Each structure stands twice: as structure tokens, then as C-alpha cells.
Amino acid sequence: MGYPVIYQIEDIYYPVLAAIGVPVNLVAIVILSRGKCGLSKCITVYLVGMAVADLLVVITDPILVWIVLIYFPVSFLRITPVCSLSLVLLYAATNVSVWLTVTFTFDRFVAICCEKLKTKYCTEKTAAVVVATVSVLGCLESAPWYFTQEQNYIIDNVPMGCDNKISFYTSPTWGAFELIHYVLTPCGPIFLILLLNVLTVRRILLSSKVRRGFQRHSNGENDKDPEMENRRKSIILLFSISGSFILLWMTLVVFNIYSRIAGIDYPSSDTDPIFITDHSSQMLQVLSCCTNTCIYAVTQTKFRQELKKAVKYPLNLIVKLLKS
């Protein structure tokens, strides 16, 4: 029997994803940190935090888990305590990335729908505190995963590989922990993002109607409203980020819910549709850590300008060196 097709795809997909995801997120971090994209300091803090979390997801998931497993099955990173720690870092980075998307969505909800709270909450200092708090809580929530792993095999008395302990599947405590984990990431965040976006859209539609009516009454014409233009740009960024997140995570969420309700056991055949759906949903979920930079480039004019400068800078430097 030949090498399964889904594994052949993963052997190519994860290295390519890592090769794209690392530089893309590094570029986003550098450009956003410079603060020249026309975004408020509050928004910038959230976006930088999300880019850092996405970078860590790329490093821990495609690189430390998949690439090491595929191309370096016998290495230091495959020692059981080390790969168990890698698993914890993967869950922590994923948790932080997901919940920073929620906190960014909530920040935009407050900015648009809560005028009184806006001046106190939507600040650079508050954003920094929120990002730090989410990062700490994400790490704490992920720490127990270290104790769910056991060795796959032993080489020269060294435990190698990681696999879930039998008690992970039989213990009610671990069962409750896994359920809480899936509720916290990503079922809860998806529900909150959808709810906040619905409330935000409702507020925007109402305020837009009122402002247009006020303008027509005062000016007799429909001039451009700078405030609504700024809101429009902010909403495009918000909906692009949250929409991309929901679409790329939805397959994994639906699959996990369906498999638990239907009581589906993990299939032994690599051609089983359940097996293929499981692996495909994981590939889509990991892809979400590479999309935000593309969203910034498409929706933010000043980000595109800074990106062009970043691309031209090394080229201009090489030209100068060659000329000299």
C-alpha cells in the first residue's frame, strides 16, 4: 500500500506554510511596531500582539510539531519531555492568538457602541494590559497538556515521541479538561466574535442612518462624513480579520462537535472521510495564522506603502553596494 495522499499533502503543506508564515508575520510585526500605518496606538498594540502570537503558532505547529515529526523523527526535539513542552507551547500560542482576536473585536465594539466607556477602555495602556493578561492566562490554561503525554518508544534508554496517555481517554477529569478546552478555544471565541460583530453592525446601521438624516437636514446634500469614513475603514479591518478567523476555524469546530455528538471513534484507515476531514480541518486552522498580514495589505493603504518600502529597502541597499 502506497504512502497516503493526505500525508503527501501535509509533507508539502506544512513546510510551505512555515516558509511563508514566519517572514510574513515578522514583516507585520516590524511594520506595525513602527506606528506609521495610520492606525491608533490601541489598535496597533492588538495587531502586534496578534502577529506575535501567530508567529509563535507557525513556529510551534508547522515547525516544531509537523516538520520535526516528518523530517527529523529521531532528534532532540522528539525527546518526550521536549515534545510535551512543544505541545504546551502550541496550545498556549493558539489560545493567545484566538483570544486576542476576541479582545480586538471587543475593543472595536466598545469604540463604536459604547461612547462613555470608549475614552477609558480604548487606550494604548489598556490594550497592553489586556494583551499581557490574555498571554498569561493562555499559558496557564495550556500547562496541563504537558501531563497528558507519554513516550512512544525508547532509544538508548531515552524516552522518545509523544502520545496521549490511556488515562486521557478514560479519566473523567481529563475528559472535563478537554471539554473546557474546546469550549474556551475555539467555540466560545467564535460565538463571542459573531455576537459582537452583530451588535456592532446594528449600531453602525442605526448611527449611519441618523448621521445621514442630520447631514441632509443641515446641508441639504449628502457630503462625505469623515467620522463615518474612519468607521468604515475600521469595520473593514475588523470584519476581515474576524471573518477570516471564523471561516478557517469553522471546519474544525463543526467536525469536533459532530464527532462527539455522534460518538465517532478515530478511524484506522487513512482513506476514511472522517480521517481526511480531521487532517484537512487542522490544515485550515493553522492557515489562519498567516492570513492577517494579507488582510492588512489588502485593506490598509498605509500598510501597503510601508510594505513596499520594506521590500525596496534591501534591493536599494544591494544596488548601492554594487555601485560602490
XYZ file of C-alpha atoms in Angstrom:
324
model
C 0.000 0.000 0.000
C 1.400 3.420 -1.007
C 2.036 6.434 1.140
C -1.370 8.039 1.955
C -2.246 11.060 -0.168
C -3.205 13.189 2.835
C 0.275 12.617 4.313
C 1.886 13.545 0.990
C -0.062 16.802 1.035
C 0.959 17.512 4.655
C 4.623 16.819 3.838
C 4.485 19.726 1.382
C 1.852 21.920 3.029
C 3.451 22.444 6.441
C 6.980 23.341 5.222
C 5.480 25.788 2.699
C 3.239 27.259 5.397
C 6.242 27.708 7.694
C 8.330 29.257 4.906
C 5.563 31.809 4.271
C 4.214 32.284 7.792
C 7.476 33.168 9.556
C 8.606 36.034 7.274
C 5.047 37.293 6.752
C 4.393 37.665 10.472
C 7.863 39.110 11.122
C 7.214 41.761 8.465
C 3.818 42.537 10.023
C 5.378 42.915 13.482
C 8.082 45.286 12.221
C 5.760 47.435 10.089
C 3.007 47.701 12.709
C 5.513 48.425 15.509
C 6.787 51.459 13.602
C 3.341 53.039 14.040
C 3.194 54.565 10.561
C 0.132 52.730 9.256
C -2.405 55.376 10.243
C -3.879 53.167 12.960
C -4.475 54.229 16.548
C -1.950 53.100 19.159
C -4.652 50.981 20.769
C -5.371 49.045 17.561
C -1.641 48.752 16.842
C -0.994 47.056 20.203
C -3.650 44.427 19.486
C -2.449 43.806 15.931
C 1.195 43.485 17.013
C 0.154 41.079 19.769
C -1.846 39.016 17.279
C 1.095 38.946 14.840
C 3.481 37.768 17.580
C 1.018 35.049 18.641
C 0.548 33.961 15.008
C 4.335 33.795 14.579
C 4.584 31.535 17.635
C 1.814 29.331 16.223
C 3.800 28.930 12.995
C 6.961 28.073 14.931
C 5.299 25.593 17.292
C 2.780 23.912 14.975
C 4.174 23.530 11.430
C 7.839 23.612 12.526
C 8.244 22.042 15.992
C 5.407 19.533 15.597
C 4.906 18.615 11.943
C 8.225 19.329 10.215
C 10.233 17.785 13.054
C 7.915 14.753 13.079
C 8.121 14.317 9.294
C 11.790 15.043 8.576
C 13.539 14.587 11.965
C 11.789 11.665 13.696
C 14.872 10.971 15.826
C 16.165 14.260 17.221
C 16.458 16.227 20.454
C 13.045 17.774 19.785
C 11.452 14.314 19.762
C 12.541 13.503 23.343
C 9.288 13.038 25.276
C 9.660 15.919 27.780
C 10.740 18.267 24.974
C 7.918 17.407 22.577
C 5.461 17.543 25.502
C 6.662 21.084 26.182
C 6.328 21.862 22.463
C 2.703 20.717 22.659
C 2.073 23.057 25.601
C 3.652 25.958 23.689
C 1.488 25.118 20.665
C -1.733 25.191 22.688
C -0.633 28.358 24.506
C 0.210 30.215 21.276
C -3.064 29.100 19.695
C -5.091 30.155 22.745
C -3.453 33.573 22.837
C -3.915 34.095 19.084
C -7.595 33.165 19.273
C -8.419 35.254 22.344
C -6.529 38.300 21.074
C -8.853 38.176 18.059
C -11.759 38.250 20.534
C -10.289 41.128 22.565
C -9.600 43.112 19.384
C -13.213 42.560 18.306
C -14.413 43.664 21.744
C -12.213 46.768 21.617
C -13.783 47.796 18.285
C -17.247 47.060 19.708
C -16.559 49.398 22.642
C -15.105 52.066 20.342
C -18.226 52.089 18.160
C -21.054 51.180 20.518
C -20.017 52.470 23.956
C -19.188 56.175 23.775
C -18.835 56.638 27.547
C -16.534 53.635 28.012
C -14.521 54.340 24.862
C -12.273 57.063 26.327
C -11.254 54.883 29.281
C -11.038 51.461 27.626
C -9.754 52.118 24.092
C -6.276 53.267 25.124
C -2.765 52.018 24.489
C -2.245 51.221 28.186
C -5.460 49.184 28.453
C -4.629 47.309 25.261
C -1.174 46.414 26.613
C -2.687 45.165 29.880
C -5.283 43.093 28.007
C -2.658 41.535 25.717
C -0.420 40.673 28.686
C -3.339 39.214 30.672
C -4.544 37.083 27.755
C -0.981 35.807 27.206
C -0.556 34.757 30.848
C -3.986 33.108 31.059
C -3.401 31.317 27.752
C -0.166 29.820 29.078
C -1.761 28.767 32.378
C -4.728 27.122 30.640
C -2.363 25.162 28.363
C 0.065 23.912 31.045
C -1.944 20.725 31.952
C -1.449 19.376 28.408
C 2.142 18.549 29.405
C 0.861 15.825 31.752
C -1.357 14.177 29.119
C 1.625 12.847 27.152
C 3.697 9.670 27.365
C 6.541 8.166 25.343
C 6.042 6.329 22.047
C 9.286 4.353 22.172
C 12.716 4.244 23.854
C 16.111 4.711 22.179
C 19.218 4.120 24.331
C 17.104 4.461 27.492
C 15.809 7.859 26.299
C 12.000 8.225 26.038
C 11.093 9.425 22.558
C 7.923 10.697 20.915
C 4.635 11.877 22.401
C 1.250 10.239 22.563
C -1.822 10.718 24.736
C -1.886 8.584 27.865
C -4.613 5.944 28.124
C -5.918 7.779 31.196
C -6.536 10.815 28.985
C -9.331 8.865 27.263
C -10.703 7.114 30.380
C -10.397 9.702 33.163
C -13.442 11.930 33.791
C -11.058 14.669 34.947
C -9.185 14.749 31.659
C -12.496 14.463 29.813
C -13.776 17.570 31.609
C -10.495 19.364 30.929
C -10.697 18.590 27.203
C -14.324 19.738 27.069
C -13.463 23.022 28.817
C -10.538 23.479 26.421
C -12.741 23.145 23.341
C -15.329 25.478 24.830
C -12.639 28.085 25.536
C -10.882 27.560 22.204
C -12.488 27.963 19.758
C -16.251 27.510 20.368
C -16.569 30.355 22.881
C -14.468 32.824 20.874
C -16.399 32.158 17.665
C -19.713 32.763 19.456
C -18.400 35.981 21.054
C -16.963 37.285 17.778
C -20.241 36.652 15.953
C -22.260 38.265 18.747
C -20.025 41.353 18.975
C -19.989 41.786 15.210
C -23.784 41.560 15.020
C -24.142 44.192 17.755
C -21.524 46.383 16.071
C -23.243 46.174 12.679
C -26.577 47.010 14.287
C -25.102 50.101 15.937
C -23.366 51.194 12.731
C -26.548 50.914 10.681
C -28.506 52.951 13.219
C -25.863 55.666 13.633
C -25.278 55.866 9.866
C -28.993 56.419 9.275
C -29.130 59.148 11.921
C -25.981 60.938 10.658
C -27.131 60.850 7.022
C -30.509 62.283 8.028
C -28.797 65.008 10.079
C -26.482 65.919 7.188
C -29.309 66.168 4.677
C -31.279 68.332 7.105
C -28.384 70.697 7.870
C -26.615 70.843 4.487
C -29.275 69.823 2.050
C -26.768 67.450 0.427
C -25.015 64.170 1.132
C -21.386 65.177 1.697
C -18.768 62.701 2.817
C -18.650 62.267 6.570
C -15.044 61.879 7.862
C -16.249 60.131 11.014
C -18.204 57.541 9.054
C -15.284 57.118 6.645
C -12.953 56.308 9.562
C -15.505 53.900 10.973
C -15.864 52.242 7.583
C -12.117 51.574 7.371
C -12.041 50.268 10.941
C -15.002 47.981 10.292
C -13.483 46.608 7.076
C -10.350 45.659 9.030
C -12.383 44.172 11.898
C -14.715 42.122 9.723
C -11.872 40.905 7.502
C -9.885 39.609 10.479
C -12.830 38.067 12.340
C -14.410 36.688 9.144
C -11.161 35.000 8.085
C -10.738 33.540 11.570
C -14.269 32.092 11.654
C -14.089 30.603 8.138
C -10.747 28.875 8.708
C -11.720 27.503 12.143
C -15.294 26.522 11.317
C -14.472 23.157 9.707
C -12.532 22.050 12.787
C -15.268 23.252 15.162
C -18.091 21.539 13.243
C -16.057 18.347 12.925
C -15.247 18.221 16.658
C -18.869 18.869 17.653
C -20.211 16.286 15.190
C -17.668 13.610 16.165
C -18.505 13.982 19.858
C -22.291 14.007 19.369
C -22.141 11.023 17.000
C -19.590 9.206 19.179
C -17.250 8.629 16.240
C -14.073 6.693 17.018
C -10.853 7.761 15.347
C -10.722 5.802 12.044
C -7.928 3.293 11.445
C -7.996 3.776 7.668
C -6.212 6.767 6.132
C -8.769 6.797 3.294
C -11.736 7.195 5.629
C -13.560 10.527 5.026
C -13.505 11.166 8.804
C -9.705 10.821 8.835
C -9.292 13.125 5.822
C -11.721 15.705 7.251
C -9.851 15.721 10.562
C -6.473 16.390 8.921
C -7.912 18.900 6.447
C -9.618 20.884 9.222
C -6.315 21.097 11.103
C -4.550 22.390 7.997
C -7.187 25.100 7.534
C -6.996 26.088 11.197
C -3.206 26.545 11.069
C -3.562 28.611 7.888
C -5.361 31.268 9.959
C -2.001 32.301 11.462
C -0.805 33.549 8.043
C -3.815 35.491 6.769
C -3.804 38.675 8.861
C -0.829 40.243 7.085
C -2.552 39.687 3.742
C -5.668 41.328 5.186
C -3.652 44.356 6.312
C -2.086 44.649 2.847
C -5.480 44.495 1.125
C -7.450 46.782 3.467
C -4.864 49.309 4.713
C -3.328 51.724 2.198
C -0.564 52.931 4.516
C 0.379 49.363 5.437
C 0.833 48.637 1.720
C 3.045 51.692 1.408
C 5.201 50.597 4.347
C 5.335 47.071 2.924
C 6.597 48.398 -0.404
C 9.285 50.377 1.409
C 10.298 47.261 3.342
C 10.610 45.276 0.094
C 12.514 48.022 -1.724
C 14.954 48.718 1.124
C 17.163 45.582 0.759
C 17.003 45.888 -3.039
C 18.159 49.507 -2.917
C 20.895 48.516 -0.459
C 22.164 45.808 -2.810
C 22.139 48.244 -5.751
C 24.145 50.786 -3.713
C 26.682 48.132 -2.700
C 27.076 47.000 -6.297
C 27.557 50.567 -7.494
C 30.147 51.302 -4.818
